[in-house]
Amino acid sequence: MINESRIVLNNGVSIPQVGLGVFQNPDGETTVNAVREALSVGYRHIDTARIYGNESSVGEGLRQSGVARRDVFVTTKLWNEDIRQERTREAFLESLDRLGLDYVDMYLIHWPADHWQRAWEEMAGLYEEHRIRAIGVSNFQPHHLRELMTISSVLPAVDQIESSPLFANNETISFARSRHIDVEAWSPLGGTGGSLLSDPHLLALAAKYGKSPAQIVIRWHIQRGVIVIPKSTHAERIRENIDVADFALSSEDMAAIDSMETGTRVGADPDHFDF
Ligand code: A2P
């Protein structure tokens, strides 16, 4: 069993630093198997969302794994339509129902859609009712975080944002950290169909450390103190992605990966999204 590193969030709740992402995983066997496989090789953190359409399979994988519910950190997210229609509580209860759980460890505002301020108030209420162990946001820019802190005394535990060596998102990371908000990276490996993992610089580092390019990138995230949720549906990759505790990148190699920055996102810009 792999011994994972954990991060203590600003409300005292601890989260495994590497989790399994399930974005774009279809509902059904693929997701059930990915979750079960992940839990069997030592993952204790699964990150899903209403819009991924696979919450039922995440719950099923969790039950089939035999791992105790309390030992697994489960995140799901409030979708934009539910934010706009101000149906946070209903949407949350529907997610719980699909997951087959009576609480989640983390609930996130998925995007800063119109009326997210109202959603945050509702989420703070659910948090106070102990239905959620930590609440946070996703795709919030510094100006969204600043606004949130003016309207609420409940600080988000995390901001989950796009971050990879090709788009590190350092400005948002620095801002969040200065407010004691932890950062989670989505598309940490550069996203599906991306070119990051075949980059020659990364291949050279992989050869140097005797690791795969994905392991090098995940290690880079860990050493920056970022929570990372690589997605894979392949058992071998799922295993590989958490097997990163037995080596450390030198500061020169961390800097070399930093210099892969392109300034270009693979996902939507939180200030201009149309979904
Ligand atoms: P697959 O699910 O077919 O394994 P991100 O987490 O940045 O969104 O990237 C996920 C993409 O990287 C997916 O296309 C996933 O494909 C692929 N991937 C995940 N882990 C690895 C790995 N260890 N080696 C190569 N590709 C990987």
mmCIF file of C-alpha atoms and ligand atoms in Angstrom:
data_model
loop_
_atom_site.group_PDB
_atom_site.id
_atom_site.type_symbol
_atom_site.label_atom_id
_atom_site.label_comp_id
_atom_site.label_asym_id
_atom_site.label_seq_id
_atom_site.Cartn_x
_atom_site.Cartn_y
_atom_site.Cartn_z
ATOM 1 C CA MET A 1 0.000 0.000 0.000
ATOM 2 C CA ILE A 2 1.344 3.394 -0.978
ATOM 3 C CA ASN A 3 1.827 5.907 1.792
ATOM 4 C CA GLU A 4 0.286 9.128 0.524
ATOM 5 C CA SER A 5 1.076 12.657 1.605
ATOM 6 C CA ARG A 6 -1.795 14.713 2.978
ATOM 7 C CA ILE A 7 -2.538 18.417 3.328
ATOM 8 C CA VAL A 8 -4.423 19.974 6.235
ATOM 9 C CA LEU A 9 -6.997 22.448 4.900
ATOM 10 C CA ASN A 10 -7.785 25.782 6.559
ATOM 11 C CA ASN A 11 -10.656 24.235 8.558
ATOM 12 C CA GLY A 12 -8.461 21.436 9.960
ATOM 13 C CA VAL A 13 -9.748 18.710 7.616
ATOM 14 C CA SER A 14 -7.015 16.629 6.022
ATOM 15 C CA ILE A 15 -7.034 15.680 2.326
ATOM 16 C CA PRO A 16 -4.802 13.197 0.460
ATOM 17 C CA GLN A 17 -2.626 15.242 -1.890
ATOM 18 C CA VAL A 18 -3.163 12.890 -4.841
ATOM 19 C CA GLY A 19 -6.708 11.936 -5.817
ATOM 20 C CA LEU A 20 -8.328 10.158 -8.740
ATOM 21 C CA GLY A 21 -10.059 12.465 -11.216
ATOM 22 C CA VAL A 22 -12.993 11.035 -13.193
ATOM 23 C CA PHE A 23 -13.790 13.868 -15.645
ATOM 24 C CA GLN A 24 -15.033 12.416 -18.961
ATOM 25 C CA ASN A 25 -15.343 8.928 -17.497
ATOM 26 C CA PRO A 26 -18.642 7.403 -18.612
ATOM 27 C CA ASP A 27 -21.121 6.291 -15.985
ATOM 28 C CA GLY A 28 -20.997 2.522 -15.581
ATOM 29 C CA GLU A 29 -18.308 -0.104 -15.444
ATOM 30 C CA THR A 30 -15.407 2.105 -16.586
ATOM 31 C CA THR A 31 -15.829 4.469 -13.658
ATOM 32 C CA VAL A 32 -16.771 1.774 -11.144
ATOM 33 C CA ASN A 33 -13.599 -0.131 -12.074
ATOM 34 C CA ALA A 34 -11.370 2.961 -12.030
ATOM 35 C CA VAL A 35 -12.567 3.905 -8.542
ATOM 36 C CA ARG A 36 -12.258 0.348 -7.244
ATOM 37 C CA GLU A 37 -8.790 -0.029 -8.743
ATOM 38 C CA ALA A 38 -7.666 3.310 -7.310
ATOM 39 C CA LEU A 39 -8.865 2.431 -3.827
ATOM 40 C CA SER A 40 -7.228 -0.984 -4.018
ATOM 41 C CA VAL A 41 -3.816 0.553 -4.758
ATOM 42 C CA GLY A 42 -3.998 3.146 -1.999
ATOM 43 C CA TYR A 43 -5.889 6.194 -3.287
ATOM 44 C CA ARG A 44 -8.103 7.685 -0.615
ATOM 45 C CA HIS A 45 -9.415 10.663 -2.568
ATOM 46 C CA ILE A 46 -11.868 10.697 -5.505
ATOM 47 C CA ASP A 47 -12.917 13.860 -7.325
ATOM 48 C CA THR A 48 -16.177 13.900 -9.296
ATOM 49 C CA ALA A 49 -18.860 16.441 -10.221
ATOM 50 C CA ARG A 50 -22.562 16.556 -11.040
ATOM 51 C CA ILE A 51 -21.804 17.433 -14.655
ATOM 52 C CA TYR A 52 -19.507 14.422 -15.158
ATOM 53 C CA GLY A 53 -22.638 12.255 -14.944
ATOM 54 C CA ASN A 54 -20.821 9.499 -13.070
ATOM 55 C CA GLU A 55 -21.580 10.128 -9.388
ATOM 56 C CA SER A 56 -23.558 6.857 -9.157
ATOM 57 C CA SER A 57 -20.589 4.886 -10.441
ATOM 58 C CA VAL A 58 -18.218 6.637 -8.042
ATOM 59 C CA GLY A 59 -20.493 5.592 -5.163
ATOM 60 C CA GLU A 60 -20.718 2.066 -6.527
ATOM 61 C CA GLY A 61 -16.928 1.768 -6.889
ATOM 62 C CA LEU A 62 -16.511 2.995 -3.343
ATOM 63 C CA ARG A 63 -18.971 0.410 -1.994
ATOM 64 C CA GLN A 64 -17.440 -2.413 -4.040
ATOM 65 C CA SER A 65 -13.928 -1.532 -2.839
ATOM 66 C CA GLY A 66 -14.679 -2.515 0.731
ATOM 67 C CA VAL A 67 -12.715 0.526 1.956
ATOM 68 C CA ALA A 68 -14.501 2.251 4.839
ATOM 69 C CA ARG A 69 -16.435 5.358 3.818
ATOM 70 C CA ARG A 70 -14.749 7.493 6.468
ATOM 71 C CA ASP A 71 -11.311 6.630 5.042
ATOM 72 C CA VAL A 72 -12.053 8.097 1.600
ATOM 73 C CA PHE A 73 -12.177 11.789 0.740
ATOM 74 C CA VAL A 74 -14.995 12.331 -1.773
ATOM 75 C CA THR A 75 -15.446 15.611 -3.645
ATOM 76 C CA THR A 76 -18.316 16.595 -5.898
ATOM 77 C CA LYS A 77 -19.334 19.912 -7.440
ATOM 78 C CA LEU A 78 -22.376 22.116 -7.899
ATOM 79 C CA TRP A 79 -23.153 22.593 -11.591
ATOM 80 C CA ASN A 80 -23.657 25.970 -13.277
ATOM 81 C CA GLU A 81 -27.362 25.515 -14.105
ATOM 82 C CA ASP A 82 -28.075 24.735 -10.470
ATOM 83 C CA ILE A 83 -26.117 27.828 -9.441
ATOM 84 C CA ARG A 84 -28.057 30.023 -11.894
ATOM 85 C CA GLN A 85 -31.397 28.547 -10.824
ATOM 86 C CA GLU A 86 -30.485 28.966 -7.148
ATOM 87 C CA ARG A 87 -31.162 25.326 -6.351
ATOM 88 C CA THR A 88 -28.001 24.591 -4.387
ATOM 89 C CA ARG A 89 -29.598 22.595 -1.589
ATOM 90 C CA GLU A 90 -31.671 20.475 -3.976
ATOM 91 C CA ALA A 91 -28.704 19.859 -6.254
ATOM 92 C CA PHE A 92 -26.540 18.882 -3.294
ATOM 93 C CA LEU A 93 -29.130 16.390 -2.024
ATOM 94 C CA GLU A 94 -29.465 14.931 -5.528
ATOM 95 C CA SER A 95 -25.686 14.453 -5.697
ATOM 96 C CA LEU A 96 -25.699 12.716 -2.308
ATOM 97 C CA ASP A 97 -28.483 10.483 -3.521
ATOM 98 C CA ARG A 98 -26.630 9.509 -6.710
ATOM 99 C CA LEU A 99 -23.431 8.887 -4.754
ATOM 100 C CA GLY A 100 -25.390 6.862 -2.198
ATOM 101 C CA LEU A 101 -23.688 8.791 0.607
ATOM 102 C CA ASP A 102 -24.982 10.758 3.557
ATOM 103 C CA TYR A 103 -22.228 13.376 3.459
ATOM 104 C CA VAL A 104 -19.418 14.465 1.158
ATOM 105 C CA ASP A 105 -15.963 15.522 2.219
ATOM 106 C CA MET A 106 -15.860 18.469 -0.150
ATOM 107 C CA TYR A 107 -18.428 20.356 -2.196
ATOM 108 C CA LEU A 108 -17.248 22.926 -4.734
ATOM 109 C CA ILE A 109 -18.876 25.675 -6.782
ATOM 110 C CA HIS A 110 -17.828 24.332 -10.192
ATOM 111 C CA TRP A 111 -17.584 27.673 -12.052
ATOM 112 C CA PRO A 112 -18.285 31.272 -11.040
ATOM 113 C CA ALA A 113 -21.674 31.232 -12.823
ATOM 114 C CA ASP A 114 -24.178 34.032 -12.180
ATOM 115 C CA HIS A 115 -25.581 33.865 -8.640
ATOM 116 C CA TRP A 116 -22.573 31.969 -7.257
ATOM 117 C CA GLN A 117 -22.691 34.350 -4.283
ATOM 118 C CA ARG A 118 -26.110 32.951 -3.288
ATOM 119 C CA ALA A 119 -24.847 29.403 -3.841
ATOM 120 C CA TRP A 120 -21.971 30.079 -1.477
ATOM 121 C CA GLU A 121 -24.361 31.160 1.295
ATOM 122 C CA GLU A 122 -26.371 27.953 0.818
ATOM 123 C CA MET A 123 -23.225 25.848 0.858
ATOM 124 C CA ALA A 124 -22.091 27.548 4.050
ATOM 125 C CA GLY A 125 -25.450 26.528 5.560
ATOM 126 C CA LEU A 126 -24.982 22.891 4.506
ATOM 127 C CA TYR A 127 -21.469 22.981 5.926
ATOM 128 C CA GLU A 128 -22.800 24.225 9.250
ATOM 129 C CA GLU A 129 -25.327 21.364 9.212
ATOM 130 C CA HIS A 130 -22.361 18.921 8.887
ATOM 131 C CA ARG A 131 -23.511 17.570 5.520
ATOM 132 C CA ILE A 132 -20.144 18.563 4.020
ATOM 133 C CA ARG A 133 -16.737 18.467 5.733
ATOM 134 C CA ALA A 134 -15.224 21.281 3.661
ATOM 135 C CA ILE A 135 -16.567 23.687 1.046
ATOM 136 C CA GLY A 136 -14.656 25.381 -1.693
ATOM 137 C CA VAL A 137 -14.706 26.793 -5.181
ATOM 138 C CA SER A 138 -13.375 25.923 -8.597
ATOM 139 C CA ASN A 139 -12.227 28.127 -11.451
ATOM 140 C CA PHE A 140 -12.245 31.222 -9.265
ATOM 141 C CA GLN A 141 -9.857 33.983 -10.274
ATOM 142 C CA PRO A 142 -8.329 36.217 -7.601
ATOM 143 C CA HIS A 143 -11.098 38.790 -8.150
ATOM 144 C CA HIS A 144 -13.785 36.151 -7.467
ATOM 145 C CA LEU A 145 -12.005 35.072 -4.293
ATOM 146 C CA ARG A 146 -11.690 38.687 -3.212
ATOM 147 C CA GLU A 147 -15.416 39.244 -3.721
ATOM 148 C CA LEU A 148 -16.289 36.040 -1.883
ATOM 149 C CA MET A 149 -14.287 37.177 1.112
ATOM 150 C CA THR A 150 -16.162 40.446 1.242
ATOM 151 C CA ILE A 151 -19.593 38.764 1.309
ATOM 152 C CA SER A 152 -18.913 35.769 3.556
ATOM 153 C CA SER A 153 -17.010 34.961 6.694
ATOM 154 C CA VAL A 154 -16.647 31.331 5.557
ATOM 155 C CA LEU A 155 -13.350 30.919 3.731
ATOM 156 C CA PRO A 156 -13.209 28.370 0.869
ATOM 157 C CA ALA A 157 -10.956 25.456 1.787
ATOM 158 C CA VAL A 158 -9.714 25.150 -1.798
ATOM 159 C CA ASP A 159 -9.803 26.676 -5.237
ATOM 160 C CA GLN A 160 -9.637 23.947 -7.895
ATOM 161 C CA ILE A 161 -8.130 25.439 -11.046
ATOM 162 C CA GLU A 162 -6.433 24.430 -14.259
ATOM 163 C CA SER A 163 -2.742 23.931 -13.559
ATOM 164 C CA SER A 164 0.004 21.991 -15.331
ATOM 165 C CA PRO A 165 3.582 22.720 -16.395
ATOM 166 C CA LEU A 166 2.149 24.253 -19.592
ATOM 167 C CA PHE A 167 -0.202 26.578 -17.705
ATOM 168 C CA ALA A 168 0.927 26.762 -14.097
ATOM 169 C CA ASN A 169 -1.594 29.461 -13.077
ATOM 170 C CA ASN A 170 0.892 30.819 -10.541
ATOM 171 C CA GLU A 171 -0.817 34.156 -10.017
ATOM 172 C CA THR A 172 -4.021 32.523 -8.789
ATOM 173 C CA ILE A 173 -2.029 30.033 -6.731
ATOM 174 C CA SER A 174 -0.088 32.808 -4.983
ATOM 175 C CA PHE A 175 -3.238 34.800 -4.313
ATOM 176 C CA ALA A 176 -5.126 31.783 -2.913
ATOM 177 C CA ARG A 177 -2.208 30.801 -0.696
ATOM 178 C CA SER A 178 -1.857 34.308 0.664
ATOM 179 C CA ARG A 179 -5.481 33.873 1.885
ATOM 180 C CA HIS A 180 -4.824 30.353 3.303
ATOM 181 C CA ILE A 181 -6.814 28.697 0.529
ATOM 182 C CA ASP A 182 -5.272 25.492 -0.845
ATOM 183 C CA VAL A 183 -5.095 24.866 -4.556
ATOM 184 C CA GLU A 184 -6.141 21.754 -6.448
ATOM 185 C CA ALA A 185 -4.956 21.255 -10.031
ATOM 186 C CA TRP A 186 -7.305 20.008 -12.743
ATOM 187 C CA SER A 187 -5.895 18.749 -16.048
ATOM 188 C CA PRO A 188 -2.665 18.316 -14.064
ATOM 189 C CA LEU A 189 -1.169 16.194 -16.852
ATOM 190 C CA GLY A 190 -2.114 18.706 -19.524
ATOM 191 C CA GLY A 191 -5.553 17.197 -20.185
ATOM 192 C CA THR A 192 -6.906 14.544 -22.501
ATOM 193 C CA GLY A 193 -5.249 14.632 -25.910
ATOM 194 C CA GLY A 194 -2.604 17.085 -24.729
ATOM 195 C CA SER A 195 1.042 17.073 -25.782
ATOM 196 C CA LEU A 196 2.631 17.554 -22.356
ATOM 197 C CA LEU A 197 3.484 13.923 -21.610
ATOM 198 C CA SER A 198 5.425 13.567 -24.860
ATOM 199 C CA ASP A 199 7.418 16.770 -24.410
ATOM 200 C CA PRO A 200 11.137 16.015 -24.944
ATOM 201 C CA HIS A 201 12.193 17.921 -21.779
ATOM 202 C CA LEU A 202 9.870 15.787 -19.739
ATOM 203 C CA LEU A 203 10.984 12.599 -21.458
ATOM 204 C CA ALA A 204 14.584 13.478 -20.573
ATOM 205 C CA LEU A 205 13.661 14.026 -16.920
ATOM 206 C CA ALA A 206 11.694 10.773 -16.897
ATOM 207 C CA ALA A 207 14.775 8.924 -18.159
ATOM 208 C CA LYS A 208 16.995 10.664 -15.590
ATOM 209 C CA TYR A 209 14.800 9.657 -12.626
ATOM 210 C CA GLY A 210 13.728 6.282 -14.020
ATOM 211 C CA LYS A 211 10.074 7.368 -13.786
ATOM 212 C CA SER A 212 7.313 8.004 -16.316
ATOM 213 C CA PRO A 213 6.593 11.531 -17.609
ATOM 214 C CA ALA A 214 3.256 11.460 -15.717
ATOM 215 C CA GLN A 215 5.052 10.597 -12.462
ATOM 216 C CA ILE A 216 7.478 13.492 -12.999
ATOM 217 C CA VAL A 217 4.600 15.934 -13.495
ATOM 218 C CA ILE A 218 2.651 14.626 -10.493
ATOM 219 C CA ARG A 219 5.788 14.912 -8.369
ATOM 220 C CA TRP A 220 6.214 18.527 -9.571
ATOM 221 C CA HIS A 221 2.674 19.326 -8.378
ATOM 222 C CA ILE A 222 3.286 17.642 -5.032
ATOM 223 C CA GLN A 223 6.521 19.536 -4.429
ATOM 224 C CA ARG A 224 4.731 22.829 -5.187
ATOM 225 C CA GLY A 225 2.257 21.909 -2.434
ATOM 226 C CA VAL A 226 -0.657 21.584 -4.849
ATOM 227 C CA ILE A 227 -3.367 18.920 -4.535
ATOM 228 C CA VAL A 228 -3.484 16.941 -7.760
ATOM 229 C CA ILE A 229 -6.230 14.795 -9.320
ATOM 230 C CA PRO A 230 -4.868 12.986 -12.394
ATOM 231 C CA LYS A 231 -7.499 11.169 -14.413
ATOM 232 C CA SER A 232 -7.043 7.762 -15.935
ATOM 233 C CA THR A 233 -9.253 4.821 -16.764
ATOM 234 C CA HIS A 234 -6.312 2.422 -17.121
ATOM 235 C CA ALA A 235 -5.382 0.330 -14.099
ATOM 236 C CA GLU A 236 -1.658 0.560 -14.773
ATOM 237 C CA ARG A 237 -1.700 4.324 -15.093
ATOM 238 C CA ILE A 238 -3.908 4.711 -12.040
ATOM 239 C CA ARG A 239 -1.315 2.721 -10.106
ATOM 240 C CA GLU A 240 1.607 4.618 -11.597
ATOM 241 C CA ASN A 241 0.091 8.030 -10.843
ATOM 242 C CA ILE A 242 0.048 7.490 -7.103
ATOM 243 C CA ASP A 243 3.384 5.716 -6.952
ATOM 244 C CA VAL A 244 5.372 8.923 -6.580
ATOM 245 C CA ALA A 245 6.553 8.895 -2.987
ATOM 246 C CA ASP A 246 9.949 7.275 -3.539
ATOM 247 C CA PHE A 247 11.766 10.076 -5.353
ATOM 248 C CA ALA A 248 12.121 13.864 -5.281
ATOM 249 C CA LEU A 249 12.874 16.322 -8.064
ATOM 250 C CA SER A 250 15.885 18.565 -7.498
ATOM 251 C CA SER A 251 15.275 22.319 -7.337
ATOM 252 C CA GLU A 252 16.976 22.681 -10.737
ATOM 253 C CA ASP A 253 14.625 20.154 -12.266
ATOM 254 C CA MET A 254 11.607 21.819 -10.606
ATOM 255 C CA ALA A 255 12.755 25.068 -12.228
ATOM 256 C CA ALA A 256 13.222 23.337 -15.586
ATOM 257 C CA ILE A 257 9.605 22.151 -15.434
ATOM 258 C CA ASP A 258 8.487 25.652 -14.390
ATOM 259 C CA SER A 259 10.077 26.972 -17.557
ATOM 260 C CA MET A 260 7.753 24.862 -19.733
ATOM 261 C CA GLU A 261 5.057 27.521 -19.134
ATOM 262 C CA THR A 262 3.250 28.543 -22.342
ATOM 263 C CA GLY A 263 0.650 30.890 -20.869
ATOM 264 C CA THR A 264 -2.065 28.977 -22.745
ATOM 265 C CA ARG A 265 -4.956 27.167 -21.093
ATOM 266 C CA VAL A 266 -6.344 23.849 -22.341
ATOM 267 C CA GLY A 267 -9.700 24.529 -20.675
ATOM 268 C CA ALA A 268 -12.108 27.445 -20.508
ATOM 269 C CA ASP A 269 -11.174 30.866 -19.178
ATOM 270 C CA PRO A 270 -13.136 31.462 -15.954
ATOM 271 C CA ASP A 271 -13.749 35.066 -17.020
ATOM 272 C CA HIS A 272 -15.227 34.065 -20.410
ATOM 273 C CA PHE A 273 -17.011 30.738 -20.308
ATOM 274 C CA ASP A 274 -20.237 30.063 -22.153
ATOM 275 C CA PHE A 275 -21.667 26.961 -20.495
HETATM 276 P P1 A2P B 1 -6.404 7.610 -19.921
HETATM 277 O O1 A2P B 1 -7.629 7.920 -19.092
HETATM 278 O O2 A2P B 1 -6.748 6.983 -21.238
HETATM 279 O O3 A2P B 1 -5.343 6.877 -19.147
HETATM 280 P P2 A2P B 1 -5.464 15.115 -16.940
HETATM 281 O O4 A2P B 1 -5.502 14.399 -15.641
HETATM 282 O O5 A2P B 1 -4.445 16.185 -17.055
HETATM 283 O O6 A2P B 1 -6.829 15.556 -17.396
HETATM 284 O O7 A2P B 1 -4.933 14.095 -18.044
HETATM 285 C C1 A2P B 1 -5.566 12.952 -18.258
HETATM 286 C C2 A2P B 1 -5.080 12.355 -19.579
HETATM 287 O O8 A2P B 1 -3.800 11.772 -19.413
HETATM 288 C C3 A2P B 1 -6.021 11.302 -19.964
HETATM 289 O O9 A2P B 1 -6.153 11.332 -21.360
HETATM 290 C C4 A2P B 1 -5.363 10.019 -19.501
HETATM 291 O O10 A2P B 1 -5.722 8.999 -20.372
HETATM 292 C C5 A2P B 1 -3.897 10.355 -19.605
HETATM 293 N N1 A2P B 1 -3.073 9.732 -18.545
HETATM 294 C C6 A2P B 1 -3.361 9.630 -17.237
HETATM 295 N N2 A2P B 1 -2.354 9.041 -16.565
HETATM 296 C C7 A2P B 1 -1.404 8.755 -17.475
HETATM 297 C C8 A2P B 1 -0.136 8.129 -17.416
HETATM 298 N N3 A2P B 1 0.355 7.691 -16.265
HETATM 299 N N4 A2P B 1 0.567 8.010 -18.563
HETATM 300 C C9 A2P B 1 0.077 8.457 -19.734
HETATM 301 N N5 A2P B 1 -1.112 9.047 -19.868
HETATM 302 C C10 A2P B 1 -1.854 9.200 -18.748
#
